[in-house]
mmCIF file with all atom_site columns, C-alpha atoms in Angstrom:
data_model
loop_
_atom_site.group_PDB
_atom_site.id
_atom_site.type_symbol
_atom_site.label_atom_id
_atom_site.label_alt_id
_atom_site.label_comp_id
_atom_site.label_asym_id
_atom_site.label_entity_id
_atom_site.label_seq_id
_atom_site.pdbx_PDB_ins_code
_atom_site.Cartn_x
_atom_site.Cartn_y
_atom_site.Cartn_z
_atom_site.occupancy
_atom_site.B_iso_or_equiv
_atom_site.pdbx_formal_charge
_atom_site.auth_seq_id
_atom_site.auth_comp_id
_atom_site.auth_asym_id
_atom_site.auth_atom_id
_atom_site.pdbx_PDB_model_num
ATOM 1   C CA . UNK A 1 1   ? -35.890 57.791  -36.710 1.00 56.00 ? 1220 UNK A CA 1
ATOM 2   C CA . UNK A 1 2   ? -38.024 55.300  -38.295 1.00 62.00 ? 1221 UNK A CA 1
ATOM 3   C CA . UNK A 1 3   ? -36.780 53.700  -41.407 1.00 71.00 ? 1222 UNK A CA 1
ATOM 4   C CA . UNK A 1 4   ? -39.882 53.234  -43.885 1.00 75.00 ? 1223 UNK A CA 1
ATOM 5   C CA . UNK A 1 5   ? -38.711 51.420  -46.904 1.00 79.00 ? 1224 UNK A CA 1
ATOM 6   C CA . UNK A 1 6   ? -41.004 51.039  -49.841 1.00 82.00 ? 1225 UNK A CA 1
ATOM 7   C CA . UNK A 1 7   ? -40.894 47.897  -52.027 1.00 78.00 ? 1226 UNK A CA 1
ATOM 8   C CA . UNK A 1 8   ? -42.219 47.087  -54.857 1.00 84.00 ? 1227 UNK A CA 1
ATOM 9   C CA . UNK A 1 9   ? -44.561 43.329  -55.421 1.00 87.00 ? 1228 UNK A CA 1
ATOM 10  C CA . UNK A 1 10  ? -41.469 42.072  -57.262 1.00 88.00 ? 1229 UNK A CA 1
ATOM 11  C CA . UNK A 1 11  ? -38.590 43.198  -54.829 1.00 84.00 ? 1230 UNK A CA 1
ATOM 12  C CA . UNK A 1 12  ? -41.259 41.648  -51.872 1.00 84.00 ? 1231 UNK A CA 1
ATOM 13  C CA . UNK A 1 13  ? -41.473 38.706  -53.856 1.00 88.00 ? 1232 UNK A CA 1
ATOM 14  C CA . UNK A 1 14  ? -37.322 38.876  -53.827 1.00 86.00 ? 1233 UNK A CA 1
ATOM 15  C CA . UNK A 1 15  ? -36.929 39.056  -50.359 1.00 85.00 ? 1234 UNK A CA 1
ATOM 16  C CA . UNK A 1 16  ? -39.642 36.395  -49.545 1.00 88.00 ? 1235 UNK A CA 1
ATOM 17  C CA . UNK A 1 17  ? -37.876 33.346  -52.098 1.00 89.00 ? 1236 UNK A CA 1
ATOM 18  C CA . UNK A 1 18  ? -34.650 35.157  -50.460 1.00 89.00 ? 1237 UNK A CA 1
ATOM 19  C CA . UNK A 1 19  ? -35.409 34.463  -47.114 1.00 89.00 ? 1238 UNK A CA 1
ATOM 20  C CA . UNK A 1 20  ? -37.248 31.084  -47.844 1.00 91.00 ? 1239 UNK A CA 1
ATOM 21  C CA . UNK A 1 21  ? -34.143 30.276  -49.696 1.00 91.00 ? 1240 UNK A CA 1
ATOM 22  C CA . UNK A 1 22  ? -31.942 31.147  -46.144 1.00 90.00 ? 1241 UNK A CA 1
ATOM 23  C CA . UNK A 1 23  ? -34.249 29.231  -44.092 1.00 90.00 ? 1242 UNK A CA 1
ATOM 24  C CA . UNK A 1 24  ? -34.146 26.214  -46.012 1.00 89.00 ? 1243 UNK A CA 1
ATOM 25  C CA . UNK A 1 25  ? -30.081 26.539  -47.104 1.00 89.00 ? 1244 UNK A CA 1
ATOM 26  C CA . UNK A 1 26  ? -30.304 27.394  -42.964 1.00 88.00 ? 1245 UNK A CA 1
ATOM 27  C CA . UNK A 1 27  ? -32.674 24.196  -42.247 1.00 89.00 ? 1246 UNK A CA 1
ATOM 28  C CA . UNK A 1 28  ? -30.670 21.860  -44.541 1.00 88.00 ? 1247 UNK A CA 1
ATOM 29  C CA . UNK A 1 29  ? -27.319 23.028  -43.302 1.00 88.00 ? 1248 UNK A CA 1
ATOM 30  C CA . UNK A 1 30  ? -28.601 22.242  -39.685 1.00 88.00 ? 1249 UNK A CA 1
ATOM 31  C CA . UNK A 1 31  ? -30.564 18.897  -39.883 1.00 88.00 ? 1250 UNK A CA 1
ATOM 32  C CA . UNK A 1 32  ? -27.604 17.262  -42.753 1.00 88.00 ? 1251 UNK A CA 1
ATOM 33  C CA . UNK A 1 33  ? -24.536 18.944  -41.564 1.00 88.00 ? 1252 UNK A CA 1
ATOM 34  C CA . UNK A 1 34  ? -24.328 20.598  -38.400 1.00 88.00 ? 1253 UNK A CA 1
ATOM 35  C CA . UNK A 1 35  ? -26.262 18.093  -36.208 1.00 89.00 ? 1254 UNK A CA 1
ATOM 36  C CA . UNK A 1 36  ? -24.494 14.620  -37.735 1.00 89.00 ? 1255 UNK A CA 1
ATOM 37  C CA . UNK A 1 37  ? -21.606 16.557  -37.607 1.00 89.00 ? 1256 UNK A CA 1
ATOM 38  C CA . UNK A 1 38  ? -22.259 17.430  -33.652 1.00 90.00 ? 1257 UNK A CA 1
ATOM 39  C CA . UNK A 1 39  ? -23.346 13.993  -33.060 1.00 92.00 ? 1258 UNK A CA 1
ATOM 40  C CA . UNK A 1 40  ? -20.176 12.341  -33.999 1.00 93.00 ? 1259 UNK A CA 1
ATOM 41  C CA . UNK A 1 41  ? -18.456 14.703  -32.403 1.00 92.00 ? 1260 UNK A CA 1
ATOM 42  C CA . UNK A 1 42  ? -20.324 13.930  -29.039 1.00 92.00 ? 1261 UNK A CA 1
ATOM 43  C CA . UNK A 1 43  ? -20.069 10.207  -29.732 1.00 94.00 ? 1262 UNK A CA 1
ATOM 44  C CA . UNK A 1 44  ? -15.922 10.599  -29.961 1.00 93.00 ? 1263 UNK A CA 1
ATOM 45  C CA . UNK A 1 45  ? -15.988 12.521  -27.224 1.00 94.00 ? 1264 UNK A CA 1
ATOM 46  C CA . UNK A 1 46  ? -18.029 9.917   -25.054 1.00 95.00 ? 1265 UNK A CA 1
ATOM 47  C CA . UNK A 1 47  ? -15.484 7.189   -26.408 1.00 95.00 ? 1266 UNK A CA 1
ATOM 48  C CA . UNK A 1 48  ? -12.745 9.304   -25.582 1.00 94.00 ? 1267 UNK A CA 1
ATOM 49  C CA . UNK A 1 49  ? -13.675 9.554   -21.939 1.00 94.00 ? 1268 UNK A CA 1
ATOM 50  C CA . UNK A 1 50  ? -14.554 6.058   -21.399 1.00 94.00 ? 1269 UNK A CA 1
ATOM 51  C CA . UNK A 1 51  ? -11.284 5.226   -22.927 1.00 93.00 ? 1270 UNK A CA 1
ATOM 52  C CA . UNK A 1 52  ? -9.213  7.428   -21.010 1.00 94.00 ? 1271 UNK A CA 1
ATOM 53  C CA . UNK A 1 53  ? -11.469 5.911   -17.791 1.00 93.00 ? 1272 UNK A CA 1
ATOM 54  C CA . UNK A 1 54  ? -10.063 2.831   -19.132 1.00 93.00 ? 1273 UNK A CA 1
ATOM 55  C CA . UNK A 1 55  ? -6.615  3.716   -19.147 1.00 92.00 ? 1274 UNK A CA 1
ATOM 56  C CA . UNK A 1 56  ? -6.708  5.155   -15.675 1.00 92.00 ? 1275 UNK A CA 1
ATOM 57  C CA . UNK A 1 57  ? -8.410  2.209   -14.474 1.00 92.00 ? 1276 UNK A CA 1
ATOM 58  C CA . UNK A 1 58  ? -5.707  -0.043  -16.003 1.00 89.00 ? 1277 UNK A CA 1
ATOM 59  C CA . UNK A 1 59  ? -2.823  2.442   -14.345 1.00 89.00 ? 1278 UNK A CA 1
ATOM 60  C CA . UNK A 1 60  ? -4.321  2.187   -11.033 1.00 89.00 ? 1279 UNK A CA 1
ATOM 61  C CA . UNK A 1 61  ? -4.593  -1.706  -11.547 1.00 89.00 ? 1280 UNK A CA 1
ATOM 62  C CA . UNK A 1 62  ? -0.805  -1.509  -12.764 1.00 85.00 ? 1281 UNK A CA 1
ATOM 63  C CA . UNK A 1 63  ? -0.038  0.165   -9.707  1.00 86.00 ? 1282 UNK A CA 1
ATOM 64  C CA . UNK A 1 64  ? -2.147  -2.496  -7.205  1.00 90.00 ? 1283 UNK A CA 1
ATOM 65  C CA . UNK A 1 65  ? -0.325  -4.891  -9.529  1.00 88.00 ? 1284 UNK A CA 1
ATOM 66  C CA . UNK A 1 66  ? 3.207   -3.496  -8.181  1.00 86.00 ? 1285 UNK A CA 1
ATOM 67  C CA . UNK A 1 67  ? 1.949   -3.254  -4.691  1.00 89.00 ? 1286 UNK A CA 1
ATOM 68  C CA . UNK A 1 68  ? 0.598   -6.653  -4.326  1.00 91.00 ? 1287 UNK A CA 1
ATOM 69  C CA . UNK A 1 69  ? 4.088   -8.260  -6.603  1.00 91.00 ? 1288 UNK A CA 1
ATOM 70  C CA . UNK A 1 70  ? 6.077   -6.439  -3.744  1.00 91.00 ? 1289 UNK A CA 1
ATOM 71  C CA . UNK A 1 71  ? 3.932   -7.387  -0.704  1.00 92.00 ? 1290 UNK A CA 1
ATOM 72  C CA . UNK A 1 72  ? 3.901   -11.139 -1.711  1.00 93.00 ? 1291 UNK A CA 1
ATOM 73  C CA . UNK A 1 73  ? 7.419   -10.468 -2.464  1.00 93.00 ? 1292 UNK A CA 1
ATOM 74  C CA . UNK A 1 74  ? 7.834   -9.157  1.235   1.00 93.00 ? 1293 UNK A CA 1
ATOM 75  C CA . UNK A 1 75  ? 5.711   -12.233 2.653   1.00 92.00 ? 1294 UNK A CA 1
ATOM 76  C CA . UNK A 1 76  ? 8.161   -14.845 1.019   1.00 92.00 ? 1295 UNK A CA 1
ATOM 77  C CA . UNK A 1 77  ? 11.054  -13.176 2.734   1.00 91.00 ? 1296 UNK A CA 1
ATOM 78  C CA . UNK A 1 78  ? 8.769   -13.217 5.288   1.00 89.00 ? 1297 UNK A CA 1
ATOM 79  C CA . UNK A 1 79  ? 7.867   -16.712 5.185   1.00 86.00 ? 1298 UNK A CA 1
ATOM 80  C CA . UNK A 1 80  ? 11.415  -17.597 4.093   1.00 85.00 ? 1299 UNK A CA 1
ATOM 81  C CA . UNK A 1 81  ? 13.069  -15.892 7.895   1.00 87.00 ? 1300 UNK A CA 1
ATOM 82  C CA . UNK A 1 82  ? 10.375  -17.623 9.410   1.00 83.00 ? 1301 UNK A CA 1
ATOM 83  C CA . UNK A 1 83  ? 11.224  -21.388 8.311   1.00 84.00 ? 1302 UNK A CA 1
ATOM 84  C CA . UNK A 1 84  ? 14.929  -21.016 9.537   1.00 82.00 ? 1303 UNK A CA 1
ATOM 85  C CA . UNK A 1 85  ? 13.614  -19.803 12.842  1.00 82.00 ? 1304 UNK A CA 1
ATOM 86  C CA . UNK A 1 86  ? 10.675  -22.833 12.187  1.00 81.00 ? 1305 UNK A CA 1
ATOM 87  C CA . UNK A 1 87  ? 11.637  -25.096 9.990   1.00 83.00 ? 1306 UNK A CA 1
ATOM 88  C CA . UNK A 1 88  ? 9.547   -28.066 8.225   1.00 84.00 ? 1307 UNK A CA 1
ATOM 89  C CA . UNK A 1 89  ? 11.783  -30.412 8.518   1.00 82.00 ? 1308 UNK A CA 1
ATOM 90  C CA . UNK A 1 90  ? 13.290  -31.997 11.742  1.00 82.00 ? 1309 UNK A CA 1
ATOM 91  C CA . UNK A 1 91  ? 17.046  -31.756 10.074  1.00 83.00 ? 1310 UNK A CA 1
ATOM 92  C CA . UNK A 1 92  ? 18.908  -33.667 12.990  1.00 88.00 ? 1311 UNK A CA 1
ATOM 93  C CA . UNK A 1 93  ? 22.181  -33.166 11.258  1.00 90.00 ? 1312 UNK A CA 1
ATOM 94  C CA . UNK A 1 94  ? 21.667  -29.496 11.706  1.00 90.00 ? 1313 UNK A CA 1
ATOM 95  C CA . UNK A 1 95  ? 20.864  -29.775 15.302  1.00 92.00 ? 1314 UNK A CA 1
ATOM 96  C CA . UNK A 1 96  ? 23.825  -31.699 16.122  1.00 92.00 ? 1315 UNK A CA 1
ATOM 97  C CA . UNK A 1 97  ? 26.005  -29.699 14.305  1.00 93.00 ? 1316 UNK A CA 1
ATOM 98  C CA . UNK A 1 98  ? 24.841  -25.917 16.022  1.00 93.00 ? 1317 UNK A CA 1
ATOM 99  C CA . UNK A 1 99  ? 24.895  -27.855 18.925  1.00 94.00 ? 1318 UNK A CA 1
ATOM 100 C CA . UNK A 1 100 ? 28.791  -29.221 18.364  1.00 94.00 ? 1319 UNK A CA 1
ATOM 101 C CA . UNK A 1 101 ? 30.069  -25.624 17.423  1.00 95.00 ? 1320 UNK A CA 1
ATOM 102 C CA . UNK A 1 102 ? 28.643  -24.405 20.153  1.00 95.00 ? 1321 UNK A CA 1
ATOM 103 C CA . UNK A 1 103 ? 30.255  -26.678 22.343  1.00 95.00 ? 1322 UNK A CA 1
ATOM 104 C CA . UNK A 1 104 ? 33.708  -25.878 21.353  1.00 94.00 ? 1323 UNK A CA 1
ATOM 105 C CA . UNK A 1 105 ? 33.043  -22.214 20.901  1.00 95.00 ? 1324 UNK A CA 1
ATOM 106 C CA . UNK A 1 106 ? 32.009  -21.985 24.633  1.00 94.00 ? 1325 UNK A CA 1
ATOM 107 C CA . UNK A 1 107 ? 34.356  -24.701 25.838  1.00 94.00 ? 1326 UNK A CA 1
ATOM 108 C CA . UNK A 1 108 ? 30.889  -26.919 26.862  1.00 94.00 ? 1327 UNK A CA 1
ATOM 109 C CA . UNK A 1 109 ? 32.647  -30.425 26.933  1.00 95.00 ? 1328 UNK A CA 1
ATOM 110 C CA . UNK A 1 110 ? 29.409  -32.144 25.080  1.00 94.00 ? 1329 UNK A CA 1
ATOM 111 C CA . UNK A 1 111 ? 29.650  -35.829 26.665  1.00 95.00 ? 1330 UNK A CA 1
ATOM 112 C CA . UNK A 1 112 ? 26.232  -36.894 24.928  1.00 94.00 ? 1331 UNK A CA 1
ATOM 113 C CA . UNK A 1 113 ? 23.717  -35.876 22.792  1.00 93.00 ? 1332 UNK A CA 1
ATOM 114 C CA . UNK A 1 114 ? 20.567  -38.161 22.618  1.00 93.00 ? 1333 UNK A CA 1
ATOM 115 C CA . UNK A 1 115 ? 17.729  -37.783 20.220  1.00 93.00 ? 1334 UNK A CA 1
ATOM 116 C CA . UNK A 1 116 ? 14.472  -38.508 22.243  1.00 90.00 ? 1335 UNK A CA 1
ATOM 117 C CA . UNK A 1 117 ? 10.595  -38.628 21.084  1.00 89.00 ? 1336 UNK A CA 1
ATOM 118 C CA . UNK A 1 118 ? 8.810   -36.145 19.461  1.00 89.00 ? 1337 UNK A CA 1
ATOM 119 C CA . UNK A 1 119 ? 5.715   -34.613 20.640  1.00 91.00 ? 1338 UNK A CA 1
ATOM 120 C CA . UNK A 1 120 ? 3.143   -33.092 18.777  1.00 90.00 ? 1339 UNK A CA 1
ATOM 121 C CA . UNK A 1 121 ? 1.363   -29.716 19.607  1.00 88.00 ? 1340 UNK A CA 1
ATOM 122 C CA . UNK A 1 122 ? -1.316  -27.858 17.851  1.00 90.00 ? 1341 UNK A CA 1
ATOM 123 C CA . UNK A 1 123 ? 0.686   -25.866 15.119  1.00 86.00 ? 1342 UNK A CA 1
ATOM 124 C CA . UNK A 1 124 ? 4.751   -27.412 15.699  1.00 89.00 ? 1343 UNK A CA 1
ATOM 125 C CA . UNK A 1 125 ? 6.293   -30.357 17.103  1.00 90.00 ? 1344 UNK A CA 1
ATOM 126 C CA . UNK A 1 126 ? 8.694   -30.449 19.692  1.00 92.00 ? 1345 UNK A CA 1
ATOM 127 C CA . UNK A 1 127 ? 11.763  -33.354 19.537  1.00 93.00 ? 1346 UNK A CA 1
ATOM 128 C CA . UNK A 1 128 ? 13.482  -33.521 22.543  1.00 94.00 ? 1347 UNK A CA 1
ATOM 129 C CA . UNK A 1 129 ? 17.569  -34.099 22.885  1.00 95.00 ? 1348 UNK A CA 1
ATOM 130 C CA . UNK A 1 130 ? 19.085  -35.477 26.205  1.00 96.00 ? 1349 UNK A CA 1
ATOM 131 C CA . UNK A 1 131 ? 22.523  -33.812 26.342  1.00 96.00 ? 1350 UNK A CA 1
ATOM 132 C CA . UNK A 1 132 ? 24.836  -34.209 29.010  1.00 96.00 ? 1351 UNK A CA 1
ATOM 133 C CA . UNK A 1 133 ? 28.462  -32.449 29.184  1.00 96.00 ? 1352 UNK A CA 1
ATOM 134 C CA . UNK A 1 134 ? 30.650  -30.911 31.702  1.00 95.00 ? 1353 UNK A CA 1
ATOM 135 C CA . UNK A 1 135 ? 31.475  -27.189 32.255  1.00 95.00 ? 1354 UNK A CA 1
ATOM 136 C CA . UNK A 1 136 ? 32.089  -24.120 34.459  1.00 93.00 ? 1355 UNK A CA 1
ATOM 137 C CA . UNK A 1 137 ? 29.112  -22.147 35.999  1.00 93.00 ? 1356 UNK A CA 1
ATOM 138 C CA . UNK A 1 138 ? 30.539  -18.775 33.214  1.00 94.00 ? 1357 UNK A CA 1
ATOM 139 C CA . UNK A 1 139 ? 30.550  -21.430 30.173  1.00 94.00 ? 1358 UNK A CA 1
ATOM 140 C CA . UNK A 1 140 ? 27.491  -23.372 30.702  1.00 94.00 ? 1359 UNK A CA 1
ATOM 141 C CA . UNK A 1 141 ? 26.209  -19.482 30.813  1.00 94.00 ? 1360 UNK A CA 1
ATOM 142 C CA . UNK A 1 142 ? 27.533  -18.626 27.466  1.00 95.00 ? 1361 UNK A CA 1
ATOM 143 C CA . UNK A 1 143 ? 26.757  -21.615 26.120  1.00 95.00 ? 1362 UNK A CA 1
ATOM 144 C CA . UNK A 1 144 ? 22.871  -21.904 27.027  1.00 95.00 ? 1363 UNK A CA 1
ATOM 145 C CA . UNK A 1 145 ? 22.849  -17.990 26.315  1.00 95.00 ? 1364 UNK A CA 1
ATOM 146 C CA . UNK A 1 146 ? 24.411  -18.762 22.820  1.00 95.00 ? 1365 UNK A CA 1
ATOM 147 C CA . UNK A 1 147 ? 21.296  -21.461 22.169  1.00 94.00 ? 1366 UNK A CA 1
ATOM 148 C CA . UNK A 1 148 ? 18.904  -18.517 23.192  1.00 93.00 ? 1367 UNK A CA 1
ATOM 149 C CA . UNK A 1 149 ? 20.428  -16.530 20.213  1.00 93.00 ? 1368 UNK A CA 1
ATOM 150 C CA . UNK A 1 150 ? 20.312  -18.848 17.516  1.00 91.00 ? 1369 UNK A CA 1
ATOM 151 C CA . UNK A 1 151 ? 18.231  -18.723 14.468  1.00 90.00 ? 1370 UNK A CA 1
ATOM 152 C CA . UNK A 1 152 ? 16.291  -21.440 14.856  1.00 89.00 ? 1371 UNK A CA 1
ATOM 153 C CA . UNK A 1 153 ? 14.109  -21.726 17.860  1.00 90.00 ? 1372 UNK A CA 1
ATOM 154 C CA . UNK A 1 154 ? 15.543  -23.377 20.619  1.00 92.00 ? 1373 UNK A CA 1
ATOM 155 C CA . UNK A 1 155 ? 14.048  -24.115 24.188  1.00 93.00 ? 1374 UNK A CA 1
ATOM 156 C CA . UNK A 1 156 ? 16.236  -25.851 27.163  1.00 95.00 ? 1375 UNK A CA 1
ATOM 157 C CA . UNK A 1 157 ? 14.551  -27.444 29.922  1.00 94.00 ? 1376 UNK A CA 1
ATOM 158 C CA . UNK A 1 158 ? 15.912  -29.770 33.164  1.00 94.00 ? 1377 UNK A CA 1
ATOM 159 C CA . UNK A 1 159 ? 19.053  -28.289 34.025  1.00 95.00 ? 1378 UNK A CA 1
ATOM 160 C CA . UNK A 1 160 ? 20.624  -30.488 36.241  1.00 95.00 ? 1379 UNK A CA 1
ATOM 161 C CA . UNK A 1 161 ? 24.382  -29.812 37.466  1.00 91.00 ? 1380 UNK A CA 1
ATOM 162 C CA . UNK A 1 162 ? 26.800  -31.002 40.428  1.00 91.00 ? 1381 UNK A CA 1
ATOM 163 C CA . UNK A 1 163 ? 29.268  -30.132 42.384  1.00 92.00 ? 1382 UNK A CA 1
ATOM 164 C CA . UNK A 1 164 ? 31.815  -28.292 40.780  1.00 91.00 ? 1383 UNK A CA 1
ATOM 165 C CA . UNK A 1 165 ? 35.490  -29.896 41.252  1.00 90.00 ? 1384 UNK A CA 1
ATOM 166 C CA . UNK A 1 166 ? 38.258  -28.259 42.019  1.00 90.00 ? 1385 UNK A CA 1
ATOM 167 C CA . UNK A 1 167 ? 38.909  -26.746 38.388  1.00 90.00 ? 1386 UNK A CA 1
ATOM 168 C CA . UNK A 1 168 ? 35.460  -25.090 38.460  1.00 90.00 ? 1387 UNK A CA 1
ATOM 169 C CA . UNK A 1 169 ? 33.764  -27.958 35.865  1.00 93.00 ? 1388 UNK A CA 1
ATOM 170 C CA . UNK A 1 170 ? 30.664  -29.724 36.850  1.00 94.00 ? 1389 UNK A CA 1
ATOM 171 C CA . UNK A 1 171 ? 28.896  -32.183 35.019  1.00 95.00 ? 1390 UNK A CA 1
ATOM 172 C CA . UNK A 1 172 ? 25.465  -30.586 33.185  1.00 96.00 ? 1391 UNK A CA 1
ATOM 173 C CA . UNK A 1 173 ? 22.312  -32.432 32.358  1.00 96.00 ? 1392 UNK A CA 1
ATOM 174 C CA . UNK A 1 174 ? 19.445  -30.709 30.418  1.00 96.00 ? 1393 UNK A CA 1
ATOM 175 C CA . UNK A 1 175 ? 17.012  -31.068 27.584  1.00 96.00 ? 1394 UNK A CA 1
ATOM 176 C CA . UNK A 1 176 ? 17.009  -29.585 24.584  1.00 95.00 ? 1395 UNK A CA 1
ATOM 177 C CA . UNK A 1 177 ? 14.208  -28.854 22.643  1.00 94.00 ? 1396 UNK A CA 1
ATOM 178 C CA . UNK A 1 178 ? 14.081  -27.995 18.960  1.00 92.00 ? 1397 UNK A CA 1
ATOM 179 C CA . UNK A 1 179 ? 10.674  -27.014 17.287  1.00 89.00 ? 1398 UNK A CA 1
ATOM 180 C CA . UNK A 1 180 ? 9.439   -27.991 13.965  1.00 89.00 ? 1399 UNK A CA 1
ATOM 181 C CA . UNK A 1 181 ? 7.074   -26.516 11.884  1.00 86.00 ? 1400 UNK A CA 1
ATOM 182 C CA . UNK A 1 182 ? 3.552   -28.843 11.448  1.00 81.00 ? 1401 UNK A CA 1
ATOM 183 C CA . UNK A 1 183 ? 1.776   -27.123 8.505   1.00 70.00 ? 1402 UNK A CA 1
#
């Protein structure tokens, strides 16, 4: 079923300014609305995605940030355990006193307790102490295992001893070394 419609000149002449009149309205809403319209939009959107880039960049900085503040955090502590076991100074006083409560703790009867020379190595220096005393085989024991345990890095070297008398004591030469840190 065809439709054959019939129009007059002046109707065609209607329905050609008509449709002239919708494809210009159509052409002007197009090139001055719709496509500056569309252009900002795409330009927002383009600034809103290389802000939010932005902002997830900075978060996963912010998180690096919190990382790196808690491993330099964890490397002072670090470095901190580290200079009691290797300290940067020589701190005599120190030494003597460890050295003293050890004595009594482990009934070590310290006799002497002589500072010697200090030799450097490639990363620490070692001072050396003469000490002499007088003790039984069990508390000499205790009291060079006691130096193993300490904090701060101890070596002993040289053990010397007698002849025990008839209580058990003997007298006890060594060297004690104490290590310093040379950075």
């Amino acid at each position: 079923m065809a439709v054959n419609i019939k129009l007059s000149k002046e109707q065609q002449q209607y329905l050609a300014v008509g449709l002239l009149l919708l494809g210009g309205g159509g052409f002007v809403y197009i090139k001055y609305f719709w496509l500056p319209v569309s252009e900002k939009i795409a330009e927002t959107r383009k600034k809103i995605e290389e802000v939010e880039g932005k902002i997830a960049k900075a978060k996963n900085q912010a998180v690096r940030l919190n990382k790196i503040q808690k491993e330099l955090e964890d490397l002072n502590i670090a470095a901190l355990e580290a200079e009691k076991r290797l300290p940067k100074s020589q701190d005599l006083p120190a030494v003597i006193d460890t050295m003293t409560a050890l004595s009594r703790r482990f009934n070590f009867k310290l006799q002497s307790f002589t500072p010697g020379s200090s030799k450097p190595q490639p990363h620490f220096i070692e001072t050396n102490y003469a000490i002499a005393g007088n003790a039984t085989f069990h508390e000499l024991g205790r009291f060079l295992a006691a130096i193993a345990l300490e904090e701060r890095i101890y070596n002993v070297r040289g053990i010397t001893y007698g002849t025990p008398d008839g209580e058990g004591r003997m007298s006890v030469t060594f060297q004690l070394i104490s290590y310093q840190y040379k950075g």
